[in-house]
PDB file of C-alpha atoms in Angstrom:
ATOM      1  CA  MET A   1      51.422  24.143 -26.952  1.00 94.00           C
ATOM      2  CA  LYS A   2      49.370  24.873 -30.055  1.00 98.00           C
ATOM      3  CA  THR A   3      48.959  28.580 -30.893  1.00 98.00           C
ATOM      4  CA  ILE A   4      46.056  29.954 -32.908  1.00 98.00           C
ATOM      5  CA  PHE A   5      45.966  33.418 -34.509  1.00 98.00           C
ATOM      6  CA  VAL A   6      42.995  35.561 -35.605  1.00 98.00           C
ATOM      7  CA  ASN A   7      43.017  39.165 -36.782  1.00 97.00           C
ATOM      8  CA  GLY A   8      40.559  41.912 -37.646  1.00 96.00           C
ATOM      9  CA  CYS A   9      39.406  45.339 -36.542  1.00 96.00           C
ATOM     10  CA  PHE A  10      36.749  44.032 -34.079  1.00 96.00           C
ATOM     11  CA  ASP A  11      35.368  47.562 -33.828  1.00 94.00           C
ATOM     12  CA  VAL A  12      31.849  46.654 -32.721  1.00 93.00           C
ATOM     13  CA  LEU A  13      32.090  43.334 -30.922  1.00 95.00           C
ATOM     14  CA  HIS A  14      29.105  41.036 -31.550  1.00 97.00           C
ATOM     15  CA  ARG A  15      28.040  37.426 -31.092  1.00 97.00           C
ATOM     16  CA  GLY A  16      29.672  36.299 -34.326  1.00 97.00           C
ATOM     17  CA  HIS A  17      33.039  37.544 -33.072  1.00 97.00           C
ATOM     18  CA  ILE A  18      32.654  35.669 -29.781  1.00 98.00           C
ATOM     19  CA  GLU A  19      31.696  32.492 -31.667  1.00 98.00           C
ATOM     20  CA  LEU A  20      34.784  32.968 -33.863  1.00 98.00           C
ATOM     21  CA  PHE A  21      37.008  33.307 -30.781  1.00 98.00           C
ATOM     22  CA  ALA A  22      35.433  30.241 -29.135  1.00 98.00           C
ATOM     23  CA  TYR A  23      35.947  28.186 -32.302  1.00 98.00           C
ATOM     24  CA  ALA A  24      39.529  29.395 -32.763  1.00 98.00           C
ATOM     25  CA  LYS A  25      40.383  28.644 -29.121  1.00 98.00           C
ATOM     26  CA  SER A  26      38.935  25.121 -29.506  1.00 98.00           C
ATOM     27  CA  LEU A  27      41.635  24.437 -32.113  1.00 98.00           C
ATOM     28  CA  GLY A  28      44.538  24.959 -29.725  1.00 98.00           C
ATOM     29  CA  ASP A  29      45.882  26.018 -26.363  1.00 98.00           C
ATOM     30  CA  LYS A  30      46.597  29.726 -26.865  1.00 98.00           C
ATOM     31  CA  LEU A  31      44.585  32.255 -28.883  1.00 98.00           C
ATOM     32  CA  ILE A  32      46.331  35.399 -30.024  1.00 98.00           C
ATOM     33  CA  VAL A  33      44.292  38.172 -31.646  1.00 98.00           C
ATOM     34  CA  GLY A  34      45.722  40.921 -33.829  1.00 98.00           C
ATOM     35  CA  ILE A  35      43.691  44.119 -34.222  1.00 98.00           C
ATOM     36  CA  ASP A  36      44.008  46.893 -36.761  1.00 97.00           C
ATOM     37  CA  ALA A  37      45.220  50.227 -35.363  1.00 98.00           C
ATOM     38  CA  ASP A  38      42.786  53.155 -35.515  1.00 97.00           C
ATOM     39  CA  SER A  39      44.518  54.712 -38.529  1.00 96.00           C
ATOM     40  CA  ARG A  40      44.287  51.436 -40.459  1.00 96.00           C
ATOM     41  CA  VAL A  41      40.582  50.986 -39.631  1.00 96.00           C
ATOM     42  CA  LYS A  42      39.907  54.570 -40.753  1.00 96.00           C
ATOM     43  CA  SER A  43      41.716  54.021 -44.067  1.00 94.00           C
ATOM     44  CA  MET A  44      39.850  50.740 -44.737  1.00 92.00           C
ATOM     45  CA  LYS A  45      36.365  51.621 -43.446  1.00 94.00           C
ATOM     46  CA  GLY A  46      36.081  55.386 -43.786  1.00 94.00           C
ATOM     47  CA  PRO A  47      36.472  58.571 -41.762  1.00 93.00           C
ATOM     48  CA  SER A  48      33.713  57.761 -39.231  1.00 93.00           C
ATOM     49  CA  ARG A  49      35.454  54.587 -38.104  1.00 96.00           C
ATOM     50  CA  PRO A  50      36.496  53.105 -35.809  1.00 96.00           C
ATOM     51  CA  PHE A  51      33.603  53.607 -33.421  1.00 96.00           C
ATOM     52  CA  ASN A  52      35.776  52.356 -30.544  1.00 96.00           C
ATOM     53  CA  ASN A  53      39.434  53.349 -30.336  1.00 97.00           C
ATOM     54  CA  GLU A  54      42.213  50.756 -30.365  1.00 97.00           C
ATOM     55  CA  LYS A  55      42.917  51.122 -26.644  1.00 98.00           C
ATOM     56  CA  ASP A  56      39.278  50.341 -25.781  1.00 98.00           C
ATOM     57  CA  ARG A  57      39.043  47.535 -28.367  1.00 98.00           C
ATOM     58  CA  LYS A  58      42.216  45.954 -26.974  1.00 98.00           C
ATOM     59  CA  PHE A  59      40.905  46.198 -23.400  1.00 98.00           C
ATOM     60  CA  ILE A  60      37.557  44.634 -24.311  1.00 98.00           C
ATOM     61  CA  LEU A  61      39.189  41.800 -26.270  1.00 98.00           C
ATOM     62  CA  GLU A  62      41.597  41.084 -23.413  1.00 98.00           C
ATOM     63  CA  SER A  63      38.502  40.596 -21.257  1.00 98.00           C
ATOM     64  CA  VAL A  64      37.120  37.829 -23.484  1.00 98.00           C
ATOM     65  CA  LYS A  65      37.765  34.475 -21.833  1.00 98.00           C
ATOM     66  CA  TYR A  66      38.863  32.730 -25.039  1.00 98.00           C
ATOM     67  CA  ILE A  67      41.606  35.245 -25.854  1.00 98.00           C
ATOM     68  CA  ASP A  68      45.084  34.976 -24.328  1.00 98.00           C
ATOM     69  CA  GLU A  69      46.864  37.917 -26.012  1.00 98.00           C
ATOM     70  CA  VAL A  70      45.934  40.951 -28.111  1.00 98.00           C
ATOM     71  CA  HIS A  71      48.362  42.867 -30.345  1.00 98.00           C
ATOM     72  CA  VAL A  72      47.770  46.040 -32.382  1.00 98.00           C
ATOM     73  CA  PHE A  73      49.233  46.433 -35.885  1.00 97.00           C
ATOM     74  CA  ASP A  74      49.196  49.419 -38.253  1.00 97.00           C
ATOM     75  CA  SER A  75      50.165  47.979 -41.648  1.00 96.00           C
ATOM     76  CA  SER A  76      50.269  44.804 -43.679  1.00 95.00           C
ATOM     77  CA  ASN A  77      53.998  44.676 -42.994  1.00 97.00           C
ATOM     78  CA  GLU A  78      53.419  44.897 -39.229  1.00 97.00           C
ATOM     79  CA  LEU A  79      50.796  42.138 -39.492  1.00 96.00           C
ATOM     80  CA  GLU A  80      53.242  39.944 -41.400  1.00 97.00           C
ATOM     81  CA  ASN A  81      55.944  40.592 -38.789  1.00 98.00           C
ATOM     82  CA  LEU A  82      53.502  39.843 -35.958  1.00 97.00           C
ATOM     83  CA  ILE A  83      52.605  36.493 -37.515  1.00 97.00           C
ATOM     84  CA  LYS A  84      56.313  35.686 -37.964  1.00 97.00           C
ATOM     85  CA  LYS A  85      56.933  36.577 -34.311  1.00 97.00           C
ATOM     86  CA  VAL A  86      53.953  34.635 -32.955  1.00 97.00           C
ATOM     87  CA  LYS A  87      54.569  31.606 -35.228  1.00 98.00           C
ATOM     88  CA  PRO A  88      51.004  30.290 -34.945  1.00 98.00           C
ATOM     89  CA  ASP A  89      50.212  26.680 -35.717  1.00 98.00           C
ATOM     90  CA  THR A  90      46.911  27.786 -37.251  1.00 98.00           C
ATOM     91  CA  VAL A  91      45.579  31.063 -38.603  1.00 97.00           C
ATOM     92  CA  VAL A  92      41.774  31.313 -38.553  1.00 97.00           C
ATOM     93  CA  VAL A  93      40.239  33.542 -41.215  1.00 92.00           C
ATOM     94  CA  SER A  94      36.575  34.434 -41.157  1.00 81.00           C
TER      95      SER A  94
END
């Protein structure tokens, strides 16, 4: 089984995100998405963000047919540990 990994905040889901997920899924069998926790989004994008909280973003992403798993991370260290745990064959960066 070939595992693909993508990460981002995915705060306001749009067509480009769905196309990214479709492309990433086409590269393997399992697509795992990592999303930035609310505190991380706020620190990177400003005090008015995220527009959608991490619980809602996770729920919406889990509903996308291309995505098999969604994980929330709160730091670069947590992201690194998530990637080590998941051991993806490919990491897609947009």
